[in-house]
Amino acid sequence: MDETAFSNGELYTILTNKKAKGNKGALIAMVRGTKADVVIKILQKIPLKQRNKVEEVTLDMAGNMGLIVKKSFPNAVQVIDRFHVQKLALDALQEIRIKHRWDAIDKENDAIETSKSKSLKFTPEQFSNGDTLKQLLARSRYLLYKNNLKWTQNQSERAVILFEKYPDIEKAYKLCQNLSWIFNNTKDKT
């Protein structure tokens, strides 16, 4: 079960049968809107006997989706879509990077003000790759989404500096990569 927006921006709740693998019988229902009471009312038109056969429903973490599944498919186990779980982990990683970036911006602004008050020219520190601290934190955004085996040479150099300067970012990055590895390699659902 997922929600999708079509060309006019209207949201639809779509329920598909995974076992049909995109063939005939794959689309179970397509309901305009995402309000739980509306979707439940439509899904309850499917006989309860058939709905009770549903063993598992994959969904995102929206509360309305959980309620729809609970009320419409009472015997189904709810499974959160792996991509939503991974997105949460990656969002948390980016929040750490952004927090450090704001701190770096504040420190640089303070240093600029101090230099001005002393009539000195401010020159930010540069790392071996040519990045300033603010640039390092801004330019590291995309490398944190990728597996280190897919980094470019510049991204690898930047990551070494970033992780040396911010071990908490490295730890969060490794946790995200381990989570991805689990989803990619584990065959047993439990």
PDB file of N, CA and C in Angstrom, residues 12-93:
ATOM      1  N   TYR A  12      -3.548   9.618  -4.345  1.00  0.00           N
ATOM      2  CA  TYR A  12      -4.330   8.386  -4.404  1.00  0.00           C
ATOM      3  C   TYR A  12      -3.666   7.359  -3.514  1.00  0.00           C
ATOM      4  N   THR A  13      -4.470   6.542  -2.861  1.00  0.00           N
ATOM      5  CA  THR A  13      -3.964   5.400  -2.110  1.00  0.00           C
ATOM      6  C   THR A  13      -4.091   4.195  -3.031  1.00  0.00           C
ATOM      7  N   ILE A  14      -2.972   3.517  -3.239  1.00  0.00           N
ATOM      8  CA  ILE A  14      -2.946   2.398  -4.177  1.00  0.00           C
ATOM      9  C   ILE A  14      -2.578   1.127  -3.420  1.00  0.00           C
ATOM     10  N   LEU A  15      -3.372   0.095  -3.645  1.00  0.00           N
ATOM     11  CA  LEU A  15      -3.141  -1.212  -3.037  1.00  0.00           C
ATOM     12  C   LEU A  15      -2.886  -2.210  -4.159  1.00  0.00           C
ATOM     13  N   THR A  16      -1.752  -2.880  -4.081  1.00  0.00           N
ATOM     14  CA  THR A  16      -1.406  -3.865  -5.114  1.00  0.00           C
ATOM     15  C   THR A  16      -1.114  -5.216  -4.485  1.00  0.00           C
ATOM     16  N   ASN A  17      -1.224  -6.252  -5.315  1.00  0.00           N
ATOM     17  CA  ASN A  17      -0.899  -7.614  -4.910  1.00  0.00           C
ATOM     18  C   ASN A  17       0.495  -7.921  -5.439  1.00  0.00           C
ATOM     19  N   LYS A  18       1.445  -8.044  -4.530  1.00  0.00           N
ATOM     20  CA  LYS A  18       2.839  -8.286  -4.898  1.00  0.00           C
ATOM     21  C   LYS A  18       3.017  -9.595  -5.663  1.00  0.00           C
ATOM     22  N   LYS A  19       2.220 -10.589  -5.304  1.00  0.00           N
ATOM     23  CA  LYS A  19       2.352 -11.909  -5.943  1.00  0.00           C
ATOM     24  C   LYS A  19       2.009 -11.877  -7.429  1.00  0.00           C
ATOM     25  N   ALA A  20       1.219 -10.888  -7.860  1.00  0.00           N
ATOM     26  CA  ALA A  20       0.852 -10.788  -9.278  1.00  0.00           C
ATOM     27  C   ALA A  20       2.015 -10.264 -10.122  1.00  0.00           C
ATOM     28  N   LYS A  21       3.030  -9.716  -9.467  1.00  0.00           N
ATOM     29  CA  LYS A  21       4.249  -9.228 -10.134  1.00  0.00           C
ATOM     30  C   LYS A  21       3.955  -8.308 -11.319  1.00  0.00           C
ATOM     31  N   GLY A  22       2.999  -7.400 -11.141  1.00  0.00           N
ATOM     32  CA  GLY A  22       2.687  -6.430 -12.173  1.00  0.00           C
ATOM     33  C   GLY A  22       1.774  -6.929 -13.269  1.00  0.00           C
ATOM     34  N   ASN A  23       1.378  -8.183 -13.218  1.00  0.00           N
ATOM     35  CA  ASN A  23       0.491  -8.746 -14.240  1.00  0.00           C
ATOM     36  C   ASN A  23      -0.964  -8.575 -13.837  1.00  0.00           C
ATOM     37  N   LYS A  24      -1.845  -9.280 -14.513  1.00  0.00           N
ATOM     38  CA  LYS A  24      -3.268  -9.227 -14.220  1.00  0.00           C
ATOM     39  C   LYS A  24      -3.504  -9.538 -12.740  1.00  0.00           C
ATOM     40  N   GLY A  25      -4.333  -8.728 -12.111  1.00  0.00           N
ATOM     41  CA  GLY A  25      -4.645  -8.923 -10.698  1.00  0.00           C
ATOM     42  C   GLY A  25      -3.698  -8.194  -9.763  1.00  0.00           C
ATOM     43  N   ALA A  26      -2.748  -7.451 -10.309  1.00  0.00           N
ATOM     44  CA  ALA A  26      -1.798  -6.733  -9.458  1.00  0.00           C
ATOM     45  C   ALA A  26      -2.455  -5.545  -8.761  1.00  0.00           C
ATOM     46  N   LEU A  27      -3.308  -4.815  -9.462  1.00  0.00           N
ATOM     47  CA  LEU A  27      -3.975  -3.659  -8.874  1.00  0.00           C
ATOM     48  C   LEU A  27      -5.241  -4.115  -8.153  1.00  0.00           C
ATOM     49  N   ILE A  28      -5.258  -3.933  -6.853  1.00  0.00           N
ATOM     50  CA  ILE A  28      -6.408  -4.323  -6.031  1.00  0.00           C
ATOM     51  C   ILE A  28      -7.364  -3.145  -5.890  1.00  0.00           C
ATOM     52  N   ALA A  29      -6.812  -1.988  -5.565  1.00  0.00           N
ATOM     53  CA  ALA A  29      -7.660  -0.807  -5.387  1.00  0.00           C
ATOM     54  C   ALA A  29      -6.840   0.449  -5.624  1.00  0.00           C
ATOM     55  N   MET A  30      -7.530   1.474  -6.122  1.00  0.00           N
ATOM     56  CA  MET A  30      -6.942   2.799  -6.292  1.00  0.00           C
ATOM     57  C   MET A  30      -7.992   3.784  -5.818  1.00  0.00           C
ATOM     58  N   VAL A  31      -7.732   4.383  -4.652  1.00  0.00           N
ATOM     59  CA  VAL A  31      -8.724   5.234  -3.998  1.00  0.00           C
ATOM     60  C   VAL A  31      -8.242   6.677  -4.018  1.00  0.00           C
ATOM     61  N   ARG A  32      -9.102   7.562  -4.479  1.00  0.00           N
ATOM     62  CA  ARG A  32      -8.745   8.977  -4.499  1.00  0.00           C
ATOM     63  C   ARG A  32      -8.661   9.486  -3.069  1.00  0.00           C
ATOM     64  N   GLY A  33      -7.508  10.031  -2.713  1.00  0.00           N
ATOM     65  CA  GLY A  33      -7.287  10.569  -1.375  1.00  0.00           C
ATOM     66  C   GLY A  33      -6.528   9.606  -0.480  1.00  0.00           C
ATOM     67  N   THR A  34      -6.193  10.097   0.706  1.00  0.00           N
ATOM     68  CA  THR A  34      -5.436   9.291   1.666  1.00  0.00           C
ATOM     69  C   THR A  34      -6.084   9.274   3.045  1.00  0.00           C
ATOM     70  N   LYS A  35      -7.257   9.863   3.160  1.00  0.00           N
ATOM     71  CA  LYS A  35      -7.937   9.881   4.464  1.00  0.00           C
ATOM     72  C   LYS A  35      -8.347   8.461   4.824  1.00  0.00           C
ATOM     73  N   ALA A  36      -7.970   8.053   6.018  1.00  0.00           N
ATOM     74  CA  ALA A  36      -8.183   6.673   6.451  1.00  0.00           C
ATOM     75  C   ALA A  36      -9.640   6.242   6.344  1.00  0.00           C
ATOM     76  N   ASP A  37     -10.559   7.065   6.828  1.00  0.00           N
ATOM     77  CA  ASP A  37     -11.968   6.649   6.820  1.00  0.00           C
ATOM     78  C   ASP A  37     -12.500   6.427   5.400  1.00  0.00           C
ATOM     79  N   VAL A  38     -12.043   7.250   4.455  1.00  0.00           N
ATOM     80  CA  VAL A  38     -12.491   7.105   3.059  1.00  0.00           C
ATOM     81  C   VAL A  38     -11.927   5.818   2.456  1.00  0.00           C
ATOM     82  N   VAL A  39     -10.634   5.587   2.653  1.00  0.00           N
ATOM     83  CA  VAL A  39      -9.991   4.402   2.080  1.00  0.00           C
ATOM     84  C   VAL A  39     -10.540   3.129   2.719  1.00  0.00           C
ATOM     85  N   ILE A  40     -10.716   3.142   4.030  1.00  0.00           N
ATOM     86  CA  ILE A  40     -11.261   1.971   4.737  1.00  0.00           C
ATOM     87  C   ILE A  40     -12.650   1.627   4.199  1.00  0.00           C
ATOM     88  N   LYS A  41     -13.474   2.648   4.011  1.00  0.00           N
ATOM     89  CA  LYS A  41     -14.845   2.422   3.504  1.00  0.00           C
ATOM     90  C   LYS A  41     -14.813   1.722   2.139  1.00  0.00           C
ATOM     91  N   ILE A  42     -13.903   2.125   1.288  1.00  0.00           N
ATOM     92  CA  ILE A  42     -13.786   1.499  -0.048  1.00  0.00           C
ATOM     93  C   ILE A  42     -13.250   0.071   0.078  1.00  0.00           C
ATOM     94  N   LEU A  43     -12.191  -0.111   0.874  1.00  0.00           N
ATOM     95  CA  LEU A  43     -11.581  -1.446   1.003  1.00  0.00           C
ATOM     96  C   LEU A  43     -12.524  -2.440   1.679  1.00  0.00           C
ATOM     97  N   GLN A  44     -13.409  -1.959   2.521  1.00  0.00           N
ATOM     98  CA  GLN A  44     -14.340  -2.869   3.191  1.00  0.00           C
ATOM     99  C   GLN A  44     -15.436  -3.378   2.258  1.00  0.00           C
ATOM    100  N   LYS A  45     -15.425  -2.891   1.025  1.00  0.00           N
ATOM    101  CA  LYS A  45     -16.320  -3.451   0.009  1.00  0.00           C
ATOM    102  C   LYS A  45     -15.798  -4.808  -0.467  1.00  0.00           C
ATOM    103  N   ILE A  46     -14.528  -5.060  -0.235  1.00  0.00           N
ATOM    104  CA  ILE A  46     -13.954  -6.388  -0.513  1.00  0.00           C
ATOM    105  C   ILE A  46     -14.450  -7.305   0.601  1.00  0.00           C
ATOM    106  N   PRO A  47     -14.977  -8.456   0.269  1.00  0.00           N
ATOM    107  CA  PRO A  47     -15.509  -9.346   1.320  1.00  0.00           C
ATOM    108  C   PRO A  47     -14.463  -9.639   2.406  1.00  0.00           C
ATOM    109  N   LEU A  48     -14.921  -9.663   3.657  1.00  0.00           N
ATOM    110  CA  LEU A  48     -14.037  -9.895   4.800  1.00  0.00           C
ATOM    111  C   LEU A  48     -13.265 -11.201   4.650  1.00  0.00           C
ATOM    112  N   LYS A  49     -13.910 -12.212   4.098  1.00  0.00           N
ATOM    113  CA  LYS A  49     -13.248 -13.506   3.913  1.00  0.00           C
ATOM    114  C   LYS A  49     -11.977 -13.346   3.071  1.00  0.00           C
ATOM    115  N   GLN A  50     -12.048 -12.541   2.029  1.00  0.00           N
ATOM    116  CA  GLN A  50     -10.880 -12.298   1.185  1.00  0.00           C
ATOM    117  C   GLN A  50      -9.852 -11.429   1.909  1.00  0.00           C
ATOM    118  N   ARG A  51     -10.316 -10.401   2.603  1.00  0.00           N
ATOM    119  CA  ARG A  51      -9.403  -9.515   3.324  1.00  0.00           C
ATOM    120  C   ARG A  51      -8.679 -10.248   4.444  1.00  0.00           C
ATOM    121  N   ASN A  52      -9.333 -11.247   5.045  1.00  0.00           N
ATOM    122  CA  ASN A  52      -8.694 -12.026   6.113  1.00  0.00           C
ATOM    123  C   ASN A  52      -7.563 -12.917   5.593  1.00  0.00           C
ATOM    124  N   LYS A  53      -7.530 -13.163   4.298  1.00  0.00           N
ATOM    125  CA  LYS A  53      -6.467 -13.981   3.700  1.00  0.00           C
ATOM    126  C   LYS A  53      -5.143 -13.218   3.555  1.00  0.00           C
ATOM    127  N   VAL A  54      -5.220 -11.894   3.638  1.00  0.00           N
ATOM    128  CA  VAL A  54      -4.021 -11.073   3.479  1.00  0.00           C
ATOM    129  C   VAL A  54      -3.119 -11.285   4.694  1.00  0.00           C
ATOM    130  N   GLU A  55      -1.896 -11.741   4.432  1.00  0.00           N
ATOM    131  CA  GLU A  55      -0.961 -12.063   5.508  1.00  0.00           C
ATOM    132  C   GLU A  55      -0.024 -10.907   5.843  1.00  0.00           C
ATOM    133  N   GLU A  56       0.284 -10.071   4.838  1.00  0.00           N
ATOM    134  CA  GLU A  56       1.286  -9.026   5.032  1.00  0.00           C
ATOM    135  C   GLU A  56       0.972  -7.842   4.135  1.00  0.00           C
ATOM    136  N   VAL A  57       1.151  -6.639   4.684  1.00  0.00           N
ATOM    137  CA  VAL A  57       1.004  -5.421   3.897  1.00  0.00           C
ATOM    138  C   VAL A  57       2.243  -4.563   4.132  1.00  0.00           C
ATOM    139  N   THR A  58       2.895  -4.183   3.038  1.00  0.00           N
ATOM    140  CA  THR A  58       4.046  -3.286   3.107  1.00  0.00           C
ATOM    141  C   THR A  58       3.528  -1.864   2.941  1.00  0.00           C
ATOM    142  N   LEU A  59       3.986  -0.960   3.820  1.00  0.00           N
ATOM    143  CA  LEU A  59       3.485   0.400   3.817  1.00  0.00           C
ATOM    144  C   LEU A  59       4.553   1.360   4.303  1.00  0.00           C
ATOM    145  N   ASP A  60       4.288   2.647   4.156  1.00  0.00           N
ATOM    146  CA  ASP A  60       5.210   3.627   4.715  1.00  0.00           C
ATOM    147  C   ASP A  60       4.822   3.888   6.171  1.00  0.00           C
ATOM    148  N   MET A  61       5.427   4.864   6.790  1.00  0.00           N
ATOM    149  CA  MET A  61       5.219   5.075   8.223  1.00  0.00           C
ATOM    150  C   MET A  61       4.099   6.057   8.547  1.00  0.00           C
ATOM    151  N   ALA A  62       3.330   6.454   7.556  1.00  0.00           N
ATOM    152  CA  ALA A  62       2.226   7.382   7.805  1.00  0.00           C
ATOM    153  C   ALA A  62       1.175   6.704   8.678  1.00  0.00           C
ATOM    154  N   GLY A  63       0.725   7.425   9.678  1.00  0.00           N
ATOM    155  CA  GLY A  63      -0.252   6.875  10.618  1.00  0.00           C
ATOM    156  C   GLY A  63      -1.538   6.427   9.955  1.00  0.00           C
ATOM    157  N   ASN A  64      -1.970   7.180   8.941  1.00  0.00           N
ATOM    158  CA  ASN A  64      -3.218   6.813   8.271  1.00  0.00           C
ATOM    159  C   ASN A  64      -3.084   5.459   7.573  1.00  0.00           C
ATOM    160  N   MET A  65      -1.925   5.154   7.020  1.00  0.00           N
ATOM    161  CA  MET A  65      -1.718   3.875   6.332  1.00  0.00           C
ATOM    162  C   MET A  65      -1.818   2.710   7.324  1.00  0.00           C
ATOM    163  N   GLY A  66      -1.210   2.876   8.492  1.00  0.00           N
ATOM    164  CA  GLY A  66      -1.286   1.836   9.517  1.00  0.00           C
ATOM    165  C   GLY A  66      -2.714   1.578   9.953  1.00  0.00           C
ATOM    166  N   LEU A  67      -3.481   2.648  10.118  1.00  0.00           N
ATOM    167  CA  LEU A  67      -4.886   2.517  10.516  1.00  0.00           C
ATOM    168  C   LEU A  67      -5.701   1.824   9.420  1.00  0.00           C
ATOM    169  N   ILE A  68      -5.436   2.185   8.173  1.00  0.00           N
ATOM    170  CA  ILE A  68      -6.149   1.557   7.049  1.00  0.00           C
ATOM    171  C   ILE A  68      -5.901   0.048   7.051  1.00  0.00           C
ATOM    172  N   VAL A  69      -4.649  -0.346   7.210  1.00  0.00           N
ATOM    173  CA  VAL A  69      -4.309  -1.777   7.208  1.00  0.00           C
ATOM    174  C   VAL A  69      -4.950  -2.478   8.393  1.00  0.00           C
ATOM    175  N   LYS A  70      -4.854  -1.873   9.567  1.00  0.00           N
ATOM    176  CA  LYS A  70      -5.409  -2.477  10.786  1.00  0.00           C
ATOM    177  C   LYS A  70      -6.914  -2.732  10.661  1.00  0.00           C
ATOM    178  N   LYS A  71      -7.633  -1.754  10.120  1.00  0.00           N
ATOM    179  CA  LYS A  71      -9.092  -1.868  10.010  1.00  0.00           C
ATOM    180  C   LYS A  71      -9.535  -2.712   8.810  1.00  0.00           C
ATOM    181  N   SER A  72      -8.736  -2.711   7.749  1.00  0.00           N
ATOM    182  CA  SER A  72      -9.156  -3.393   6.521  1.00  0.00           C
ATOM    183  C   SER A  72      -8.637  -4.823   6.415  1.00  0.00           C
ATOM    184  N   PHE A  73      -7.473  -5.077   6.985  1.00  0.00           N
ATOM    185  CA  PHE A  73      -6.845  -6.401   6.884  1.00  0.00           C
ATOM    186  C   PHE A  73      -6.423  -6.855   8.277  1.00  0.00           C
ATOM    187  N   PRO A  74      -7.396  -7.299   9.083  1.00  0.00           N
ATOM    188  CA  PRO A  74      -7.136  -7.574  10.503  1.00  0.00           C
ATOM    189  C   PRO A  74      -6.092  -8.657  10.769  1.00  0.00           C
ATOM    190  N   ASN A  75      -5.865  -9.571   9.840  1.00  0.00           N
ATOM    191  CA  ASN A  75      -4.885 -10.646  10.063  1.00  0.00           C
ATOM    192  C   ASN A  75      -3.506 -10.341   9.497  1.00  0.00           C
ATOM    193  N   ALA A  76      -3.372  -9.199   8.852  1.00  0.00           N
ATOM    194  CA  ALA A  76      -2.112  -8.881   8.170  1.00  0.00           C
ATOM    195  C   ALA A  76      -1.073  -8.309   9.129  1.00  0.00           C
ATOM    196  N   VAL A  77       0.148  -8.711   8.885  1.00  0.00           N
ATOM    197  CA  VAL A  77       1.294  -8.125   9.574  1.00  0.00           C
ATOM    198  C   VAL A  77       1.691  -6.880   8.786  1.00  0.00           C
ATOM    199  N   GLN A  78       1.953  -5.790   9.490  1.00  0.00           N
ATOM    200  CA  GLN A  78       2.372  -4.560   8.822  1.00  0.00           C
ATOM    201  C   GLN A  78       3.899  -4.536   8.731  1.00  0.00           C
ATOM    202  N   VAL A  79       4.401  -4.327   7.526  1.00  0.00           N
ATOM    203  CA  VAL A  79       5.842  -4.262   7.295  1.00  0.00           C
ATOM    204  C   VAL A  79       6.163  -2.877   6.742  1.00  0.00           C
ATOM    205  N   ILE A  80       7.031  -2.162   7.437  1.00  0.00           N
ATOM    206  CA  ILE A  80       7.415  -0.830   6.972  1.00  0.00           C
ATOM    207  C   ILE A  80       8.372  -0.995   5.800  1.00  0.00           C
ATOM    208  N   ASP A  81       8.114  -0.264   4.744  1.00  0.00           N
ATOM    209  CA  ASP A  81       8.933  -0.287   3.533  1.00  0.00           C
ATOM    210  C   ASP A  81      10.374   0.070   3.884  1.00  0.00           C
ATOM    211  N   ARG A  82      11.308  -0.739   3.441  1.00  0.00           N
ATOM    212  CA  ARG A  82      12.725  -0.549   3.771  1.00  0.00           C
ATOM    213  C   ARG A  82      13.250   0.817   3.356  1.00  0.00           C
ATOM    214  N   PHE A  83      12.742   1.347   2.252  1.00  0.00           N
ATOM    215  CA  PHE A  83      13.243   2.626   1.764  1.00  0.00           C
ATOM    216  C   PHE A  83      12.883   3.766   2.708  1.00  0.00           C
ATOM    217  N   HIS A  84      11.738   3.645   3.375  1.00  0.00           N
ATOM    218  CA  HIS A  84      11.362   4.666   4.349  1.00  0.00           C
ATOM    219  C   HIS A  84      12.250   4.575   5.594  1.00  0.00           C
ATOM    220  N   VAL A  85      12.601   3.368   5.994  1.00  0.00           N
ATOM    221  CA  VAL A  85      13.489   3.185   7.140  1.00  0.00           C
ATOM    222  C   VAL A  85      14.871   3.737   6.809  1.00  0.00           C
ATOM    223  N   GLN A  86      15.379   3.397   5.633  1.00  0.00           N
ATOM    224  CA  GLN A  86      16.693   3.891   5.225  1.00  0.00           C
ATOM    225  C   GLN A  86      16.690   5.415   5.087  1.00  0.00           C
ATOM    226  N   LYS A  87      15.591   5.967   4.597  1.00  0.00           N
ATOM    227  CA  LYS A  87      15.507   7.416   4.451  1.00  0.00           C
ATOM    228  C   LYS A  87      15.588   8.091   5.815  1.00  0.00           C
ATOM    229  N   LEU A  88      14.934   7.525   6.813  1.00  0.00           N
ATOM    230  CA  LEU A  88      15.025   8.092   8.171  1.00  0.00           C
ATOM    231  C   LEU A  88      16.464   8.111   8.668  1.00  0.00           C
ATOM    232  N   ALA A  89      17.173   7.009   8.445  1.00  0.00           N
ATOM    233  CA  ALA A  89      18.567   6.934   8.883  1.00  0.00           C
ATOM    234  C   ALA A  89      19.421   7.966   8.143  1.00  0.00           C
ATOM    235  N   LEU A  90      19.235   8.076   6.840  1.00  0.00           N
ATOM    236  CA  LEU A  90      20.004   9.045   6.055  1.00  0.00           C
ATOM    237  C   LEU A  90      19.653  10.483   6.433  1.00  0.00           C
ATOM    238  N   ASP A  91      18.390  10.730   6.733  1.00  0.00           N
ATOM    239  CA  ASP A  91      17.987  12.065   7.177  1.00  0.00           C
ATOM    240  C   ASP A  91      18.670  12.426   8.496  1.00  0.00           C
ATOM    241  N   ALA A  92      18.776  11.458   9.397  1.00  0.00           N
ATOM    242  CA  ALA A  92      19.447  11.699  10.675  1.00  0.00           C
ATOM    243  C   ALA A  92      20.930  12.007  10.452  1.00  0.00           C
ATOM    244  N   LEU A  93      21.560  11.263   9.540  1.00  0.00           N
ATOM    245  CA  LEU A  93      22.962  11.518   9.194  1.00  0.00           C
ATOM    246  C   LEU A  93      23.124  12.939   8.653  1.00  0.00           C
TER     247      LEU A  93
END
